[in-house]
Amino acid sequence: MSNVDNRISFEIQERIGTIAVYPTGWSKELNLVSWNGGAPKYDIRDWSPDHGSMSRGITLKESEMKKITDLMASREKVAEAK
């Protein structure tokens, strides 16, 4: 049986923006994050004020983020047409 280190490493490559701030000081953010030395991905999750702790979140490849922005733009056009 091997002794596997299950720690996850991360590096916030770019802080894009804060979506919400909670009374606890934590905030939901959109960032570009490199997980375990991999290519950076768009990341949406809650972070502690010092960014040392985080909640579960969602990571998106560039193509997936593009699809979301396209979907939101289409939704806005429909809302404007009403």
Short mmCIF file of N, CA and C in Angstrom, two decimals:
data_model
loop_
_atom_site.label_atom_id
_atom_site.label_comp_id
_atom_site.label_asym_id
_atom_site.label_seq_id
_atom_site.Cartn_x
_atom_site.Cartn_y
_atom_site.Cartn_z
N MET A 1 0.85 -1.18 0.00
CA MET A 1 0.00 0.00 0.00
C MET A 1 0.90 1.24 0.00
N SER A 2 0.65 2.14 -0.91
CA SER A 2 1.49 3.34 -1.00
C SER A 2 0.90 4.47 -0.18
N ASN A 3 1.77 5.36 0.25
CA ASN A 3 1.35 6.54 1.00
C ASN A 3 1.17 7.68 0.00
N VAL A 4 -0.03 7.86 -0.50
CA VAL A 4 -0.31 8.86 -1.52
C VAL A 4 -0.71 10.17 -0.83
N ASP A 5 -0.09 11.26 -1.26
CA ASP A 5 -0.42 12.58 -0.73
C ASP A 5 -1.64 13.10 -1.51
N ASN A 6 -2.78 13.21 -0.84
CA ASN A 6 -4.02 13.60 -1.51
C ASN A 6 -4.27 15.11 -1.49
N ARG A 7 -3.29 15.90 -1.11
CA ARG A 7 -3.49 17.35 -1.10
C ARG A 7 -3.61 17.87 -2.52
N ILE A 8 -4.45 18.86 -2.67
CA ILE A 8 -4.66 19.50 -3.96
C ILE A 8 -3.91 20.82 -3.95
N SER A 9 -3.13 21.05 -4.99
CA SER A 9 -2.43 22.34 -5.08
C SER A 9 -3.18 23.22 -6.08
N PHE A 10 -3.11 24.51 -5.84
CA PHE A 10 -3.76 25.45 -6.74
C PHE A 10 -3.00 26.76 -6.76
N GLU A 11 -3.14 27.45 -7.86
CA GLU A 11 -2.57 28.79 -7.99
C GLU A 11 -3.58 29.65 -8.74
N ILE A 12 -4.03 30.72 -8.11
CA ILE A 12 -4.93 31.64 -8.79
C ILE A 12 -4.07 32.44 -9.77
N GLN A 13 -4.27 32.21 -11.05
CA GLN A 13 -3.49 32.88 -12.08
C GLN A 13 -4.00 34.31 -12.34
N GLU A 14 -5.34 34.46 -12.26
CA GLU A 14 -5.94 35.78 -12.49
C GLU A 14 -7.25 35.86 -11.72
N ARG A 15 -7.39 36.92 -10.96
CA ARG A 15 -8.66 37.19 -10.28
C ARG A 15 -9.51 38.04 -11.22
N ILE A 16 -10.55 37.44 -11.75
CA ILE A 16 -11.38 38.12 -12.75
C ILE A 16 -12.42 39.01 -12.09
N GLY A 17 -13.09 38.50 -11.05
CA GLY A 17 -14.07 39.35 -10.39
C GLY A 17 -14.81 38.64 -9.27
N THR A 18 -15.40 39.46 -8.42
CA THR A 18 -16.20 38.97 -7.29
C THR A 18 -17.66 38.99 -7.69
N ILE A 19 -18.33 37.87 -7.49
CA ILE A 19 -19.75 37.74 -7.82
C ILE A 19 -20.61 38.14 -6.63
N ALA A 20 -20.21 37.74 -5.42
CA ALA A 20 -20.97 38.05 -4.20
C ALA A 20 -20.02 38.04 -3.01
N VAL A 21 -20.35 38.84 -2.01
CA VAL A 21 -19.60 38.85 -0.75
C VAL A 21 -20.60 38.54 0.35
N TYR A 22 -20.22 37.64 1.26
CA TYR A 22 -21.11 37.19 2.33
C TYR A 22 -20.72 37.84 3.66
N PRO A 23 -21.65 37.90 4.61
CA PRO A 23 -21.35 38.50 5.91
C PRO A 23 -20.17 37.83 6.63
N THR A 24 -19.88 36.59 6.28
CA THR A 24 -18.77 35.85 6.90
C THR A 24 -17.41 36.33 6.40
N GLY A 25 -17.41 37.14 5.34
CA GLY A 25 -16.16 37.58 4.74
C GLY A 25 -15.78 36.75 3.52
N TRP A 26 -16.40 35.58 3.38
CA TRP A 26 -16.15 34.75 2.21
C TRP A 26 -16.76 35.43 0.99
N SER A 27 -16.25 35.08 -0.20
CA SER A 27 -16.80 35.66 -1.42
C SER A 27 -16.84 34.61 -2.53
N LYS A 28 -17.88 34.74 -3.37
CA LYS A 28 -17.98 33.90 -4.57
C LYS A 28 -17.26 34.65 -5.67
N GLU A 29 -16.30 33.97 -6.33
CA GLU A 29 -15.45 34.65 -7.30
C GLU A 29 -15.34 33.87 -8.60
N LEU A 30 -15.05 34.61 -9.66
CA LEU A 30 -14.67 34.02 -10.94
C LEU A 30 -13.19 34.30 -11.11
N ASN A 31 -12.40 33.23 -11.20
CA ASN A 31 -10.95 33.35 -11.33
C ASN A 31 -10.45 32.37 -12.39
N LEU A 32 -9.23 32.58 -12.83
CA LEU A 32 -8.50 31.58 -13.62
C LEU A 32 -7.57 30.88 -12.63
N VAL A 33 -7.76 29.56 -12.48
CA VAL A 33 -7.01 28.81 -11.47
C VAL A 33 -6.32 27.62 -12.12
N SER A 34 -5.07 27.42 -11.76
CA SER A 34 -4.32 26.22 -12.15
C SER A 34 -4.41 25.24 -11.00
N TRP A 35 -4.97 24.07 -11.27
CA TRP A 35 -5.11 23.02 -10.25
C TRP A 35 -4.05 21.96 -10.47
N ASN A 36 -3.32 21.63 -9.44
CA ASN A 36 -2.28 20.60 -9.49
C ASN A 36 -1.30 20.80 -10.65
N GLY A 37 -0.96 22.05 -10.93
CA GLY A 37 0.01 22.37 -11.96
C GLY A 37 -0.51 22.30 -13.38
N GLY A 38 -1.82 22.08 -13.54
CA GLY A 38 -2.41 21.97 -14.88
C GLY A 38 -2.66 23.33 -15.50
N ALA A 39 -3.17 23.29 -16.72
CA ALA A 39 -3.51 24.53 -17.43
C ALA A 39 -4.61 25.25 -16.66
N PRO A 40 -4.55 26.58 -16.60
CA PRO A 40 -5.57 27.32 -15.87
C PRO A 40 -6.95 27.13 -16.50
N LYS A 41 -7.96 27.07 -15.62
CA LYS A 41 -9.35 26.96 -16.05
C LYS A 41 -10.15 28.03 -15.34
N TYR A 42 -11.26 28.41 -15.96
CA TYR A 42 -12.18 29.32 -15.29
C TYR A 42 -12.75 28.59 -14.09
N ASP A 43 -12.90 29.29 -13.00
CA ASP A 43 -13.28 28.65 -11.75
C ASP A 43 -14.25 29.55 -11.01
N ILE A 44 -15.39 28.98 -10.61
CA ILE A 44 -16.38 29.70 -9.82
C ILE A 44 -16.55 28.95 -8.51
N ARG A 45 -16.25 29.62 -7.40
CA ARG A 45 -16.42 29.01 -6.08
C ARG A 45 -16.32 30.08 -5.01
N ASP A 46 -16.67 29.70 -3.77
CA ASP A 46 -16.53 30.58 -2.62
C ASP A 46 -15.12 30.44 -2.05
N TRP A 47 -14.55 31.58 -1.67
CA TRP A 47 -13.21 31.64 -1.10
C TRP A 47 -13.23 32.35 0.23
N SER A 48 -12.37 31.90 1.14
CA SER A 48 -12.19 32.61 2.41
C SER A 48 -11.46 33.93 2.11
N PRO A 49 -11.50 34.87 3.05
CA PRO A 49 -10.86 36.17 2.80
C PRO A 49 -9.38 36.08 2.41
N ASP A 50 -8.64 35.11 2.97
CA ASP A 50 -7.21 34.99 2.65
C ASP A 50 -6.94 34.04 1.49
N HIS A 51 -7.99 33.50 0.89
CA HIS A 51 -7.90 32.55 -0.22
C HIS A 51 -7.15 31.27 0.15
N GLY A 52 -7.12 30.97 1.45
CA GLY A 52 -6.49 29.74 1.91
C GLY A 52 -7.45 28.57 1.97
N SER A 53 -8.74 28.87 2.02
CA SER A 53 -9.78 27.83 2.05
C SER A 53 -10.82 28.14 0.98
N MET A 54 -11.45 27.08 0.48
CA MET A 54 -12.45 27.26 -0.55
C MET A 54 -13.56 26.24 -0.41
N SER A 55 -14.70 26.53 -1.03
CA SER A 55 -15.80 25.59 -1.07
C SER A 55 -15.67 24.75 -2.34
N ARG A 56 -16.59 23.82 -2.50
CA ARG A 56 -16.66 23.14 -3.79
C ARG A 56 -17.08 24.16 -4.82
N GLY A 57 -16.68 23.94 -6.04
CA GLY A 57 -17.02 24.89 -7.08
C GLY A 57 -17.12 24.19 -8.42
N ILE A 58 -17.01 24.98 -9.45
CA ILE A 58 -17.08 24.47 -10.81
C ILE A 58 -15.91 25.05 -11.60
N THR A 59 -15.28 24.19 -12.40
CA THR A 59 -14.22 24.65 -13.29
C THR A 59 -14.68 24.46 -14.72
N LEU A 60 -14.28 25.39 -15.57
CA LEU A 60 -14.71 25.38 -16.96
C LEU A 60 -13.53 25.61 -17.88
N LYS A 61 -13.49 24.84 -18.97
CA LYS A 61 -12.49 25.08 -20.02
C LYS A 61 -12.90 26.36 -20.76
N GLU A 62 -11.97 26.89 -21.53
CA GLU A 62 -12.23 28.11 -22.32
C GLU A 62 -13.48 27.94 -23.19
N SER A 63 -13.60 26.81 -23.85
CA SER A 63 -14.75 26.57 -24.75
C SER A 63 -16.07 26.52 -23.96
N GLU A 64 -16.04 25.98 -22.75
CA GLU A 64 -17.24 25.92 -21.93
C GLU A 64 -17.65 27.30 -21.44
N MET A 65 -16.66 28.12 -21.06
CA MET A 65 -16.96 29.49 -20.63
C MET A 65 -17.51 30.30 -21.79
N LYS A 66 -16.97 30.09 -22.98
CA LYS A 66 -17.46 30.79 -24.17
C LYS A 66 -18.92 30.42 -24.42
N LYS A 67 -19.26 29.16 -24.26
CA LYS A 67 -20.64 28.71 -24.46
C LYS A 67 -21.56 29.39 -23.45
N ILE A 68 -21.14 29.49 -22.20
CA ILE A 68 -21.96 30.16 -21.18
C ILE A 68 -22.16 31.62 -21.53
N THR A 69 -21.10 32.30 -21.93
CA THR A 69 -21.25 33.72 -22.28
C THR A 69 -22.15 33.89 -23.50
N ASP A 70 -22.06 32.99 -24.47
CA ASP A 70 -22.95 33.03 -25.63
C ASP A 70 -24.41 32.80 -25.22
N LEU A 71 -24.63 31.83 -24.33
CA LEU A 71 -25.99 31.56 -23.85
C LEU A 71 -26.58 32.77 -23.12
N MET A 72 -25.76 33.41 -22.29
CA MET A 72 -26.23 34.59 -21.56
C MET A 72 -26.52 35.75 -22.51
N ALA A 73 -25.68 35.93 -23.51
CA ALA A 73 -25.90 37.00 -24.49
C ALA A 73 -27.20 36.75 -25.26
N SER A 74 -27.46 35.51 -25.63
CA SER A 74 -28.70 35.17 -26.34
C SER A 74 -29.90 35.42 -25.44
N ARG A 75 -29.79 35.08 -24.19
CA ARG A 75 -30.87 35.28 -23.23
C ARG A 75 -31.18 36.77 -23.08
N GLU A 76 -30.14 37.58 -23.02
CA GLU A 76 -30.32 39.03 -22.89
C GLU A 76 -31.01 39.61 -24.12
N LYS A 77 -30.66 39.11 -25.30
CA LYS A 77 -31.30 39.60 -26.54
C LYS A 77 -32.78 39.27 -26.54
N VAL A 78 -33.14 38.07 -26.07
CA VAL A 78 -34.55 37.69 -25.99
C VAL A 78 -35.29 38.58 -25.00
N ALA A 79 -34.67 38.87 -23.87
CA ALA A 79 -35.29 39.72 -22.85
C ALA A 79 -35.49 41.14 -23.38
N GLU A 80 -34.53 41.64 -24.15
CA GLU A 80 -34.63 42.99 -24.71
C GLU A 80 -35.73 43.07 -25.76
N ALA A 81 -35.97 41.98 -26.47
CA ALA A 81 -36.98 41.95 -27.53
C ALA A 81 -38.41 41.93 -26.97
N LYS A 82 -38.56 41.59 -25.71
CA LYS A 82 -39.90 41.51 -25.11
C LYS A 82 -40.44 42.87 -24.78
#
